[in-house]
Short mmCIF file of C-alpha atoms in Angstrom, two decimals:
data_model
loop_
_atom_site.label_atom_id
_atom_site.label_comp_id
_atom_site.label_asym_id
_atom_site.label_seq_id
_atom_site.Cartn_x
_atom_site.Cartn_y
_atom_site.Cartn_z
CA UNK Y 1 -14.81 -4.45 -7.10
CA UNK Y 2 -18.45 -5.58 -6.97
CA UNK Y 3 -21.34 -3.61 -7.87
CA UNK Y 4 -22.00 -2.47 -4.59
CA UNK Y 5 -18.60 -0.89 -3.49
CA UNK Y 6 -19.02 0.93 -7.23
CA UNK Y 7 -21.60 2.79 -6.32
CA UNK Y 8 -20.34 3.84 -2.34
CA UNK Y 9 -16.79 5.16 -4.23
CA UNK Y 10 -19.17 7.14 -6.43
CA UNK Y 11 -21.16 8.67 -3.80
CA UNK Y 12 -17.40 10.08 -1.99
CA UNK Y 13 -16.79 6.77 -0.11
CA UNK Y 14 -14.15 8.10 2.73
CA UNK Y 15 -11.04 6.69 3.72
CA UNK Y 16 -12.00 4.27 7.12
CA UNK Y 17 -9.28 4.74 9.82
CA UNK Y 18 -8.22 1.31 10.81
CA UNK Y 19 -6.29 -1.98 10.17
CA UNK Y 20 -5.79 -2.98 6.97
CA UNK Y 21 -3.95 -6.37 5.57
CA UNK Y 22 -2.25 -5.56 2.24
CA UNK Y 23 -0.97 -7.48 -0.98
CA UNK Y 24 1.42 -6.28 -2.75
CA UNK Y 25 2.68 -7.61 -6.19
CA UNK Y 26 5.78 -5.84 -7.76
CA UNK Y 27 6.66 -6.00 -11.43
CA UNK Y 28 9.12 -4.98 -14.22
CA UNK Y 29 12.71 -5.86 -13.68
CA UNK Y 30 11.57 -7.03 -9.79
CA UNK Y 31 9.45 -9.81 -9.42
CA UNK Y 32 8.38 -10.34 -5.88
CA UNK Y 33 5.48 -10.48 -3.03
CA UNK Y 34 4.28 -8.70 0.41
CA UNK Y 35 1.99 -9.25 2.59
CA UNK Y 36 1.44 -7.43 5.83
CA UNK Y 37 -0.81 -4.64 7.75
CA UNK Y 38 -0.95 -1.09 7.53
CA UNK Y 39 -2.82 1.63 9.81
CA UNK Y 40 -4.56 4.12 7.59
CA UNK Y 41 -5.67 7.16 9.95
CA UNK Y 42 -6.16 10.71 9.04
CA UNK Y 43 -3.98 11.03 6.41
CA UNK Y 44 -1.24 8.74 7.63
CA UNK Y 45 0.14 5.58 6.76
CA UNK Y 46 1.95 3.15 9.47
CA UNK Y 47 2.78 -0.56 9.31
CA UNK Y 48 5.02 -3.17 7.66
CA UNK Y 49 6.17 -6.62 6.99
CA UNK Y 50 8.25 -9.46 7.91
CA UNK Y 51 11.39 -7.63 6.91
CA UNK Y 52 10.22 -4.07 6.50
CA UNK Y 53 8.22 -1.45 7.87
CA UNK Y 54 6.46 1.48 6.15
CA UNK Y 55 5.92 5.10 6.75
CA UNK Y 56 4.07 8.01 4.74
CA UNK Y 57 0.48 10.06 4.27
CA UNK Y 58 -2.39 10.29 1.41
CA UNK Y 59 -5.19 12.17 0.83
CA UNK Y 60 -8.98 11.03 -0.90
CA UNK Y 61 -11.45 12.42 -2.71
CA UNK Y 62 -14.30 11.09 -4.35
CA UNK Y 63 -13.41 7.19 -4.27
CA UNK Y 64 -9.78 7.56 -5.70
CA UNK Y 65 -6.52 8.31 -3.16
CA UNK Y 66 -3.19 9.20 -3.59
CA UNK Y 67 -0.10 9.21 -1.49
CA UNK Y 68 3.45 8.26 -0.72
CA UNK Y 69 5.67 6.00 1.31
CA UNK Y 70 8.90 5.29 2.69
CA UNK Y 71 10.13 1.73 3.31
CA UNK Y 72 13.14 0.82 5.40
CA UNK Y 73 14.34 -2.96 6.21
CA UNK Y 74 13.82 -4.05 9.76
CA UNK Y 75 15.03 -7.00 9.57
CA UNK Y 76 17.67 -8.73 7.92
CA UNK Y 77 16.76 -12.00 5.49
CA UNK Y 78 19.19 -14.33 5.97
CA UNK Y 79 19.12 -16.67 2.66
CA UNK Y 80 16.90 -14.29 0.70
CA UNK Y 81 17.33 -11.53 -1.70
CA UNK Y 82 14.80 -8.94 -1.35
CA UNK Y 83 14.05 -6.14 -3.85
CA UNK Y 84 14.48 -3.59 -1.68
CA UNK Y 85 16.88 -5.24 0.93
CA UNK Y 86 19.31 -2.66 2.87
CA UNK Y 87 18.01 0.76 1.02
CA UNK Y 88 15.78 3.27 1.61
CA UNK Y 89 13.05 3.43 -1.09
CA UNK Y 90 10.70 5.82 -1.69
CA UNK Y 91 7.33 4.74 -3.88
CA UNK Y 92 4.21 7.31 -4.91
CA UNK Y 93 0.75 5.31 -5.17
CA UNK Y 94 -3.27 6.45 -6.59
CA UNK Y 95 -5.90 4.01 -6.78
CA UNK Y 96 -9.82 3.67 -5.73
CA UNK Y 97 -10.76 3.54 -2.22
CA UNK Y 98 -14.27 1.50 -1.77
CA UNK Y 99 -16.41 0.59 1.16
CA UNK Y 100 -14.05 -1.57 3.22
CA UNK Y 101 -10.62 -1.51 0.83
CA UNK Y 102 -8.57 -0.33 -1.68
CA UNK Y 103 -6.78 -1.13 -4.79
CA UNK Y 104 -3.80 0.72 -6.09
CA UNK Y 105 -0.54 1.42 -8.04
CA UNK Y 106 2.45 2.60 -7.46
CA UNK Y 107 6.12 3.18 -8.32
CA UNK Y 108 9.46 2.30 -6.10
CA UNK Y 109 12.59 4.22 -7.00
CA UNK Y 110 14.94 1.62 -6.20
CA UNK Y 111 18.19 2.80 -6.11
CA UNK Y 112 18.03 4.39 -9.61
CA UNK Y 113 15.83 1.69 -10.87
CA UNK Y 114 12.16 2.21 -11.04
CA UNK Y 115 9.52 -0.61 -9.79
CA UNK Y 116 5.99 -0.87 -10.43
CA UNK Y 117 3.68 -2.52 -8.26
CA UNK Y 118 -0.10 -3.18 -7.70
CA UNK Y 119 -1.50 -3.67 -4.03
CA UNK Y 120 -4.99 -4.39 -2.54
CA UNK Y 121 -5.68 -3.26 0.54
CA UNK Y 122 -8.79 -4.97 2.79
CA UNK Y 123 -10.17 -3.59 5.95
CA UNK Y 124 -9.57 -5.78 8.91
CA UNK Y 125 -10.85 -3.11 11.65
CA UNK Y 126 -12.24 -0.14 11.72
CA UNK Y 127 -10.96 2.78 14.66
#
């Protein structure tokens, strides 16, 4: 985070509604990689991947956010074993929100194993 996007989260930086591309690295006992897009309006979350799509809300205050989301396969990956391939999984997030992105963590409940994971989120287009 540069100098610059420092001092917008201090001054209560909101939440942009819009398209975002997001990177997401998991860790712990899951090793793997996302990338995709998300639409982050009024409290909502919407958006996915090549083999899943995501659904859930957060809320912001003074340059740090917080929410939840729900992920469900779309798609089935022929070949591949994905972390959270054919379940339901449910993963809590906080992180700083800054002029034109975020950064975050988060935990999965996968099954009854826990995941952590770190994302970045960049604004692609604003609503």
């Amino acid at each position: 985070m540069s100098a610059e996007d420092r001092a917008q989260t201090s001054e209560g930086t909101k939440v942009t509604n819009g398209l975002y591309i997001f990177d997401i690295e998991m860790r712990d006992g899951k090793r793997g990689r996302a990338r995709g897009v998300v639409v982050l309006c009024e409290g909502r979350i919407m958006g996915g991947d090549s083999y899943f799509y995501y659904t859930g809300s957060y809320t912001f205050r003074n340059g740090k956010w917080r929410g939840d989301l729900v992920v469900n396969q779309h798609t089935e990956a022929v070949g591949r074993t994905l972390a959270f391939g054919g379940r339901e999984v449910t993963c809590g997030f906080s992180g700083d929100y800054f002029s034109g992105g975020a950064e975050v963590e988060g935990m999965a409940l996968v099954g009854k194993t826990s995941v952590t994971f770190t994302a970045r989120l960049t604004l692609k287009d604003a609503m």
